[in-house]
Amino acid sequence: MDDDGKPTLKETPLYERETGNRFVRSGLLSFLSIVVIWELLARASGWSVHVFPDPWAVILSFIELLRDGTLVRHTVASLYRVTVGFYLAVLLGVPLGICLGRNLTARSFLNPVIHFLRPISPLAWIPLAMLWFGIGDPPAIFLIFLASFFPMVVGTTIAVQNINPTFFQVAANFRFSRRETLTRLILPAIMPEVITALRMTVTIAWLVVVAAEMIAVQSGLGYLILDARNALRMDFVMNGMIVIGLIGLMLDGIMKRLGQVESSQWGRHER
Amino acid sequence: MSHIQIDNLTKIYVGRRTQPRTMHDPEEHSGDNVLVLNNINLAFEEGEMVCILGPSGCGKSTLLRIIAGFEAPTYGTVKVGGRKVRGPSDQSIFVFQHSGLYPWMTVYENVGLGLRHIDDEEDKHSRIQEHVEMVELEGFEHYYPHQLSGGMQRRAELARAIAVNPDLLIMDEPFSGLDFLTHMKMREEVVNMHEFLRKTTLVVTHDIDDALIMGDRIVVLSGRPSAIKLVHVLDFPRPRNFEKDPGLSRLRSEIFLMLGVPYAV
């Protein structure tokens, strides 16, 4: 390629292209080796295909599920629940976190409760969620909300408390209104940390949706796995797992992109 | 009537600070009282550059913060331009020891902070540009603070402060953390800017040479509790030079002695 002397090649620095390619290449390589090990294990175990399906069987059933639309339907159902629950958590959690970070009284009042509720697994709420919200989407959304709400609140509170006090003095000096203090100081100041919190929380939300779907719903990837287990279709179970992993990778990628937005970039250099 | 009038100013901190300074946290105090400033009386004229010297931890910064309105005096009053200081105001802009630039804003946006209420976009733009050029940062308008060198950051903050056209400019150790040459250049720049704008400027420093080169008046504070040891008007011609000016050199020796460093003379 370099022999052609094409000017386009010079535009991105060589080392950046190299590392970018290397990441993709080694990522693919590691997935490939997992598949090889899986194949070897499946052969060595001597178990039947119904107990430990080999990669080829899983690929075939993957295509089957993709063809009849089941996979897409379940994925969309799961994504819908995660999106709603996660958005609700962010919409309520970030403002509450800002209040707690700024207000000592609110913090001393609410923090103990939050830290008491936080370690309780969302799964422990399943009985209550079903009793309160019946069956269908609401209990699942509620569980995802619970799982993402507390990390968002705690992450935002800490981010607000970490703001350099000098910046508030600058705000006072330049006579910022309350609104300006929020939009020009607090929000941009916490942005990098909030994005990190979003990135971690979306993974938790995705983790919980599968568990939430094993109760009380008739759709979603969790339901697919549960249903496949009942039908003893371990290849479908694995399909469900693969899709969950892929979507998780995608969600993380989206959040990572969010972190590259210019206004949140300053945080990388300040700390 | 002087421009800045400080009468019987006393500041007592209730309890020792165990945490970094915060602007307001009356609940966190407990324990011993600490007398920081003891009955300070000072008067500065309009347009003066006043350098405040003192040993570290003597309460120089506290004095500045009270004048800026960030802290309230325990007793006594501070008046700027005849009006009692009751809180922070855009008439007294503080230039912070460590950068007070907002890292999420470009140089242009930072300088425009104090001009954000101007409705006429063109007027606003030209005023921001004028101040960016004043500190020779043209070409760096759209850089973020972390992309600038330490000296450039200080200059940007200076531009932001002056753009508001405040009555009073307050600088807390403006050259700390800069390398020697940048320090010298920055000092020259502050002096030139003061010559040009004639804005009342308070500078806290621990560097005796800085104070003597820059100040129209110097104030030397004693260790805690701070009381005034010396107030001296410097009417030496600029640019000042210790070698050529025996009076200045003598004063320098005196102050070194006063602050307990006879060997440095």
XYZ file of C-alpha atoms in Angstrom:
536
model
C 0.000 0.000 0.000
C 2.717 2.421 0.986
C 4.421 1.910 -2.345
C 1.567 3.656 -4.145
C 2.372 6.772 -2.167
C -1.279 7.607 -1.718
C -1.698 10.800 0.253
C -4.700 9.430 2.191
C -2.441 7.065 4.069
C -0.647 9.920 5.750
C -3.708 11.438 7.319
C -4.042 9.237 10.374
C -0.837 8.629 12.262
C 0.583 5.186 11.606
C 0.648 4.052 15.224
C -3.055 4.835 15.699
C -4.106 2.706 12.759
C -1.822 -0.038 13.956
C -3.229 -0.179 17.490
C -6.800 0.133 16.211
C -6.273 -2.791 13.866
C -4.502 -4.756 16.517
C -7.430 -4.453 18.911
C -9.882 -5.718 16.338
C -7.518 -8.465 15.247
C -6.699 -9.756 18.711
C -10.376 -9.478 19.703
C -11.384 -11.684 16.809
C -8.543 -14.031 17.580
C -9.628 -14.501 21.179
C -13.222 -15.226 20.119
C -11.944 -17.690 17.570
C -9.866 -19.511 20.161
C -12.868 -19.704 22.496
C -14.857 -21.352 19.727
C -12.024 -23.827 19.089
C -11.746 -24.704 22.799
C -15.527 -25.046 22.963
C -15.504 -27.426 20.004
C -12.717 -29.488 21.567
C -14.502 -29.617 24.927
C -17.780 -30.641 23.298
C -16.015 -33.497 21.498
C -13.962 -34.597 24.472
C -16.872 -34.585 26.899
C -18.739 -37.168 24.877
C -22.025 -35.653 26.025
C -25.013 -35.555 23.772
C -25.792 -32.490 21.705
C -28.823 -31.840 23.950
C -26.573 -31.399 26.993
C -23.537 -29.683 25.525
C -24.150 -28.460 21.999
C -21.123 -27.867 19.825
C -20.553 -24.524 18.054
C -21.867 -25.759 14.752
C -25.215 -26.839 16.245
C -25.523 -23.476 17.953
C -24.799 -21.610 14.728
C -27.444 -23.627 12.917
C -30.093 -22.965 15.556
C -29.008 -19.324 15.669
C -29.836 -19.024 12.005
C -33.116 -20.821 12.617
C -34.124 -18.414 15.394
C -33.010 -15.443 13.325
C -35.078 -16.646 10.348
C -38.367 -17.078 12.172
C -37.913 -13.731 13.919
C -37.945 -15.083 17.493
C -34.524 -13.745 18.295
C -35.279 -10.241 17.046
C -38.607 -10.147 18.875
C -37.068 -11.181 22.185
C -34.111 -8.843 21.800
C -36.374 -5.895 21.093
C -38.518 -6.761 24.126
C -35.464 -6.891 26.390
C -33.968 -3.716 24.970
C -37.263 -1.918 25.461
C -37.363 -2.821 29.171
C -33.746 -1.908 29.742
C -34.157 1.385 27.924
C -37.222 2.439 29.906
C -35.872 1.293 33.274
C -32.444 2.748 32.657
C -33.751 6.097 31.411
C -36.058 6.395 34.407
C -33.138 5.671 36.704
C -30.933 8.283 35.007
C -33.715 10.860 34.864
C -34.419 10.531 38.579
C -31.004 9.457 39.828
C -28.847 12.248 38.391
C -30.982 15.128 39.767
C -31.226 13.417 43.145
C -27.469 12.867 43.112
C -26.916 16.574 42.388
C -29.189 17.541 45.305
C -27.382 15.166 47.625
C -23.987 16.363 46.473
C -24.846 20.014 47.053
C -26.957 19.794 50.181
C -25.444 18.567 53.415
C -28.809 18.212 55.154
C -30.295 16.146 52.354
C -27.175 14.048 52.277
C -27.144 13.250 55.965
C -30.855 12.489 55.778
C -30.979 10.288 52.687
C -27.520 8.754 52.400
C -28.004 6.123 55.127
C -31.200 4.928 53.449
C -29.530 4.773 50.055
C -26.567 2.845 51.371
C -28.955 0.509 53.187
C -30.971 -0.228 50.058
C -28.028 -0.404 47.675
C -26.608 -3.803 48.639
C -30.007 -5.494 48.461
C -30.017 -7.376 45.188
C -32.760 -6.271 42.821
C -33.671 -9.945 42.569
C -34.758 -9.877 46.204
C -37.435 -7.431 45.115
C -38.974 -9.901 42.660
C -41.811 -11.078 44.940
C -42.752 -7.523 45.853
C -42.408 -6.328 42.273
C -44.805 -9.011 41.069
C -47.272 -8.304 43.825
C -47.245 -4.559 43.208
C -46.947 -4.387 39.456
C -48.578 -7.643 38.365
C -47.158 -9.354 35.333
C -45.820 -8.028 32.054
C -43.390 -5.191 31.523
C -43.884 -3.108 34.686
C -42.262 -5.439 37.252
C -39.277 -6.056 34.959
C -38.871 -2.327 34.337
C -39.148 -1.711 38.057
C -36.350 -4.176 38.783
C -34.080 -2.636 36.153
C -34.861 0.785 37.534
C -33.900 -0.358 41.041
C -30.688 -1.908 39.803
C -29.576 1.233 37.955
C -31.005 3.943 40.200
C -28.679 3.550 43.194
C -25.404 3.426 41.260
C -26.484 6.551 39.360
C -27.369 8.427 42.559
C -24.175 7.455 44.335
C -21.996 8.122 41.280
C -23.532 11.558 40.743
C -23.319 12.503 44.423
C -19.629 11.690 44.532
C -19.038 13.542 41.262
C -20.703 16.674 42.646
C -18.741 16.488 45.876
C -15.534 16.177 43.873
C -16.033 19.514 42.139
C -13.181 21.844 43.011
C -14.585 24.378 45.561
C -12.672 27.122 43.758
C -15.092 26.750 40.854
C -18.020 27.654 43.094
C -16.154 30.740 44.259
C -15.591 31.700 40.646
C -19.326 31.266 40.113
C -20.083 33.518 43.089
C -17.535 36.037 41.861
C -19.152 36.201 38.433
C -22.610 36.357 39.985
C -23.979 33.138 38.542
C -27.680 32.596 39.064
C -28.740 29.235 40.491
C -29.629 28.134 37.003
C -26.252 29.170 35.622
C -24.476 27.424 38.479
C -26.261 24.270 37.397
C -25.845 24.544 33.648
C -22.444 26.179 33.404
C -20.726 24.664 36.402
C -22.253 21.573 37.986
C -23.448 19.730 34.878
C -20.284 20.137 32.808
C -18.117 19.486 35.857
C -19.728 16.139 36.650
C -20.141 15.064 33.023
C -17.033 12.830 32.775
C -17.823 10.998 36.000
C -21.508 10.668 35.172
C -20.624 9.112 31.840
C -18.416 6.587 33.613
C -21.328 5.841 35.941
C -23.648 5.425 32.950
C -21.239 2.996 31.394
C -21.095 0.817 34.469
C -24.801 1.091 35.188
C -26.013 0.116 31.751
C -24.108 -3.138 32.155
C -25.826 -3.777 35.485
C -29.211 -2.996 33.945
C -28.569 -5.437 31.145
C -27.473 -8.031 33.685
C -30.716 -7.691 35.595
C -33.105 -7.701 32.651
C -32.447 -11.378 31.990
C -33.207 -12.300 35.577
C -36.263 -10.072 35.588
C -37.561 -11.755 32.446
C -37.394 -15.177 34.007
C -40.411 -14.151 36.031
C -43.754 -12.878 34.969
C -43.151 -12.165 31.286
C -43.656 -14.037 28.036
C -40.956 -12.348 25.995
C -37.396 -11.176 26.130
C -34.030 -12.923 26.084
C -34.429 -14.078 29.688
C -37.728 -15.669 28.795
C -36.135 -17.245 25.730
C -33.493 -18.882 27.905
C -35.999 -20.060 30.497
C -38.345 -21.380 27.828
C -35.503 -23.157 26.025
C -34.427 -24.759 29.277
C -37.938 -26.103 29.795
C -37.830 -27.508 26.277
C -34.310 -28.876 26.906
C -32.949 -26.862 23.969
C -29.499 -26.005 25.265
C -28.551 -24.635 21.848
C -31.279 -21.986 22.223
C -30.022 -21.230 25.729
C -26.592 -20.578 24.270
C -28.077 -18.443 21.516
C -29.707 -16.314 24.168
C -26.423 -15.979 26.002
C -24.555 -15.010 22.857
C -27.053 -12.294 21.980
C -26.944 -10.948 25.540
C -23.181 -10.740 25.330
C -23.243 -9.041 21.942
C -25.826 -6.469 23.019
C -23.815 -5.817 26.188
C -20.760 -5.169 24.050
C -22.806 -2.803 21.898
C -24.250 -0.869 24.852
C -20.794 -0.429 26.315
C -19.588 0.786 22.938
C -22.353 3.382 22.784
C -21.534 4.668 26.267
C -17.864 4.767 25.359
C -18.678 6.922 22.345
C -20.633 9.223 24.639
C -17.466 9.647 26.677
C -15.659 10.901 23.611
C -17.990 13.857 23.173
C -15.769 16.898 23.314
C -17.448 18.615 26.263
C -16.713 15.640 28.491
C -13.140 15.251 27.328
C -11.642 17.692 29.782
C -11.965 15.175 32.602
C -9.367 12.907 31.061
C -6.684 15.502 31.367
C -7.621 17.088 34.645
C -7.257 14.036 36.815
C -11.939 58.678 51.443
C -9.709 55.883 50.322
C -10.752 53.364 47.743
C -10.370 50.418 50.085
C -10.878 51.008 53.749
C -10.297 48.259 56.291
C -11.236 49.129 59.857
C -10.520 47.064 62.978
C -10.695 43.849 61.006
C -10.452 40.739 63.145
C -11.005 37.199 61.998
C -11.387 34.270 64.339
C -11.801 30.759 63.042
C -13.860 28.661 65.363
C -12.051 25.367 65.515
C -9.100 24.238 63.552
C -9.656 23.450 59.943
C -9.198 19.791 59.350
C -10.610 19.906 55.858
C -9.727 21.971 52.819
C -11.193 25.431 52.865
C -14.788 25.540 51.763
C -16.752 28.632 51.121
C -19.442 28.044 53.680
C -19.709 25.369 56.272
C -20.484 26.886 59.604
C -21.562 23.534 60.994
C -18.171 21.950 60.652
C -16.437 24.067 63.242
C -15.723 22.833 66.719
C -12.929 23.026 69.258
C -10.409 25.805 69.752
C -10.744 29.263 68.380
C -7.962 30.473 66.168
C -7.252 34.155 65.883
C -6.096 34.702 62.324
C -6.263 38.438 61.775
C -5.901 40.782 64.699
C -7.254 44.294 64.420
C -6.116 45.189 60.936
C -6.480 48.775 59.771
C -5.498 49.602 56.223
C -6.399 52.107 53.551
C -5.482 51.862 49.883
C -5.901 54.480 47.199
C -7.707 54.108 43.908
C -5.496 52.637 41.211
C -2.798 51.412 43.545
C -1.024 48.115 43.228
C -0.687 46.821 46.756
C 1.538 43.867 47.551
C 0.865 42.019 50.774
C 3.805 40.086 52.196
C 3.991 37.780 55.139
C 5.210 34.412 56.360
C 3.259 31.437 55.137
C 0.086 30.643 57.027
C -0.134 34.159 58.436
C -3.574 34.891 57.086
C -2.681 36.827 53.949
C -5.084 34.781 51.900
C -7.778 35.117 54.546
C -7.437 38.878 54.347
C -7.854 38.742 50.575
C -10.831 36.432 50.822
C -12.551 38.774 53.243
C -11.937 41.721 50.937
C -13.338 39.664 48.049
C -16.409 38.810 50.114
C -15.827 35.061 50.216
C -15.552 35.158 53.978
C -17.143 37.427 56.531
C -15.033 39.283 59.104
C -15.604 38.367 62.745
C -15.287 42.006 63.760
C -14.678 45.157 61.820
C -15.602 46.330 58.360
C -14.192 46.312 54.867
C -15.325 48.951 52.412
C -14.528 48.953 48.714
C -15.366 52.150 46.863
C -17.235 53.418 49.916
C -19.566 50.414 50.064
C -19.364 47.762 52.719
C -18.439 44.320 51.383
C -21.284 41.904 52.018
C -20.452 39.050 49.688
C -18.753 38.147 46.438
C -19.364 40.608 43.654
C -18.260 41.052 40.088
C -16.752 44.348 41.158
C -13.928 42.537 42.943
C -12.597 39.726 40.825
C -10.388 37.140 42.449
C -7.582 35.459 40.518
C -6.968 32.143 42.188
C -3.653 30.673 43.224
C -4.339 27.446 41.400
C -6.214 27.800 38.195
C -9.758 29.003 38.540
C -10.392 28.599 34.824
C -13.272 26.301 34.035
C -11.609 23.310 32.393
C -14.730 22.456 30.373
C -14.734 25.843 28.669
C -12.371 27.117 25.996
C -10.250 30.202 26.566
C -12.837 32.167 24.619
C -15.735 30.930 26.742
C -13.818 31.498 29.960
C -12.940 35.070 29.050
C -16.560 35.601 28.045
C -17.881 34.525 31.464
C -18.087 38.020 32.844
C -19.482 39.391 29.582
C -22.290 36.874 29.213
C -24.995 39.447 29.902
C -24.102 41.580 26.905
C -26.892 41.070 24.391
C -25.134 42.519 21.380
C -23.233 39.513 20.055
C -20.840 41.610 18.020
C -19.929 43.828 20.938
C -19.449 40.772 23.126
C -17.237 39.100 20.555
C -15.042 42.147 20.067
C -14.626 42.625 23.805
C -13.660 39.006 24.360
C -11.250 39.215 21.450
C -9.756 42.421 22.780
C -8.971 40.820 26.121
C -7.659 37.620 24.594
C -5.289 39.775 22.552
C -4.312 41.832 25.570
C -2.770 38.745 27.151
C -1.389 37.592 23.786
C -3.448 34.459 23.520
C -4.775 35.117 20.033
C -4.855 31.862 18.122
C -5.591 29.947 21.318
C -9.210 31.096 21.738
C -10.600 27.651 21.120
C -8.117 25.748 23.225
C -9.159 24.192 26.495
C -7.133 25.123 29.593
C -5.465 21.704 29.763
C -4.024 22.326 26.311
C -2.226 25.465 27.505
C 0.992 25.898 29.461
C 0.871 27.089 33.069
C 1.786 30.645 32.141
C -0.839 30.800 29.412
C -3.470 29.572 31.850
C -2.619 32.383 34.261
C -2.813 34.905 31.448
C -6.180 33.559 30.368
C -7.484 33.887 33.902
C -6.134 37.410 34.077
C -7.939 38.247 30.837
C -11.154 36.788 32.234
C -10.843 38.938 35.347
C -10.062 42.162 33.501
C -12.797 41.630 30.914
C -15.399 42.250 33.655
C -13.822 45.670 34.207
C -13.969 45.281 37.991
C -13.214 48.001 40.526
C -10.716 45.777 42.155
C -8.465 42.953 41.069
C -7.379 40.497 43.744
C -4.551 38.058 43.087
C -3.582 35.298 45.460
C 0.014 34.225 44.788
C -0.403 34.711 41.047
C 3.035 33.340 40.142
C 3.193 30.263 42.316
C 4.027 27.092 40.444
C 5.442 28.869 37.410
C 9.010 28.280 36.306
C 11.500 31.094 36.815
C 11.347 32.666 33.358
C 7.571 32.415 33.075
C 7.347 33.958 36.530
C 9.474 36.920 35.428
C 7.527 37.422 32.204
C 4.215 37.133 33.951
C 5.310 39.653 36.569
C 6.285 42.086 33.862
C 2.957 41.561 32.186
C 1.013 42.250 35.366
C 3.019 45.422 35.956
C 2.461 46.599 32.374
C -1.205 45.845 32.569
C -1.476 47.793 35.780
C 0.405 50.737 34.275
C -2.001 50.650 31.370
C -5.319 50.146 33.155
C -4.571 51.735 36.541
C -6.945 49.368 38.268
C -6.695 48.908 42.002
C -4.890 45.607 42.438
C -4.129 43.585 45.544
C -1.454 40.939 45.247
C -0.626 38.488 47.974
C 2.831 37.030 47.651
C 5.552 35.471 49.723
C 8.200 36.672 47.324
C 9.797 39.837 48.656
C 11.397 40.748 45.325
C 8.047 40.452 43.549
C 6.478 42.785 46.056
C 9.248 45.371 45.788
C 9.353 45.326 42.001
C 5.615 45.453 41.507
C 4.013 47.344 44.355
C 3.024 50.967 44.683
C 2.620 50.117 48.313
C 3.675 47.110 50.331
C 2.118 45.733 53.475
C 4.089 43.319 55.633
C 2.101 41.138 57.989
C 3.478 39.304 60.998
C 2.944 35.607 61.672
C -0.332 34.410 63.129
C -2.232 36.191 64.538
C -1.515 38.639 61.772
C -0.932 42.226 62.640
C 0.537 44.873 60.405
C 4.313 45.162 60.729
C 4.954 47.646 58.004
C 3.109 49.721 55.446
C 5.361 51.436 52.974
C 4.645 53.453 49.870
C 7.158 52.694 47.130
C 7.730 55.676 44.916
C 10.731 54.295 43.092
C 10.702 54.803 39.337
C 10.021 51.850 37.064
C 11.500 49.679 35.753
C 12.954 48.998 39.170
C 16.335 47.508 39.766
C 17.901 46.556 43.065
C 21.436 47.295 41.913
C 20.722 50.765 40.587
C 18.466 51.801 43.409
C 20.226 51.728 46.778
C 17.027 52.817 48.560
C 15.145 49.838 47.224
C 18.014 47.539 48.088
C 18.102 48.825 51.667
C 14.383 48.332 52.034
C 14.763 44.800 50.730
C 17.365 44.000 53.401
C 15.112 45.489 56.047
C 12.169 43.357 55.034
C 14.246 40.198 54.856
C 15.431 40.929 58.370
C 11.894 41.677 59.473
C 10.713 38.317 58.194
C 13.564 36.571 59.974
C 16.004 35.757 57.159
C 19.125 37.857 57.828
C 21.433 35.641 55.736
C 19.556 36.114 52.501
C 20.619 39.761 52.473
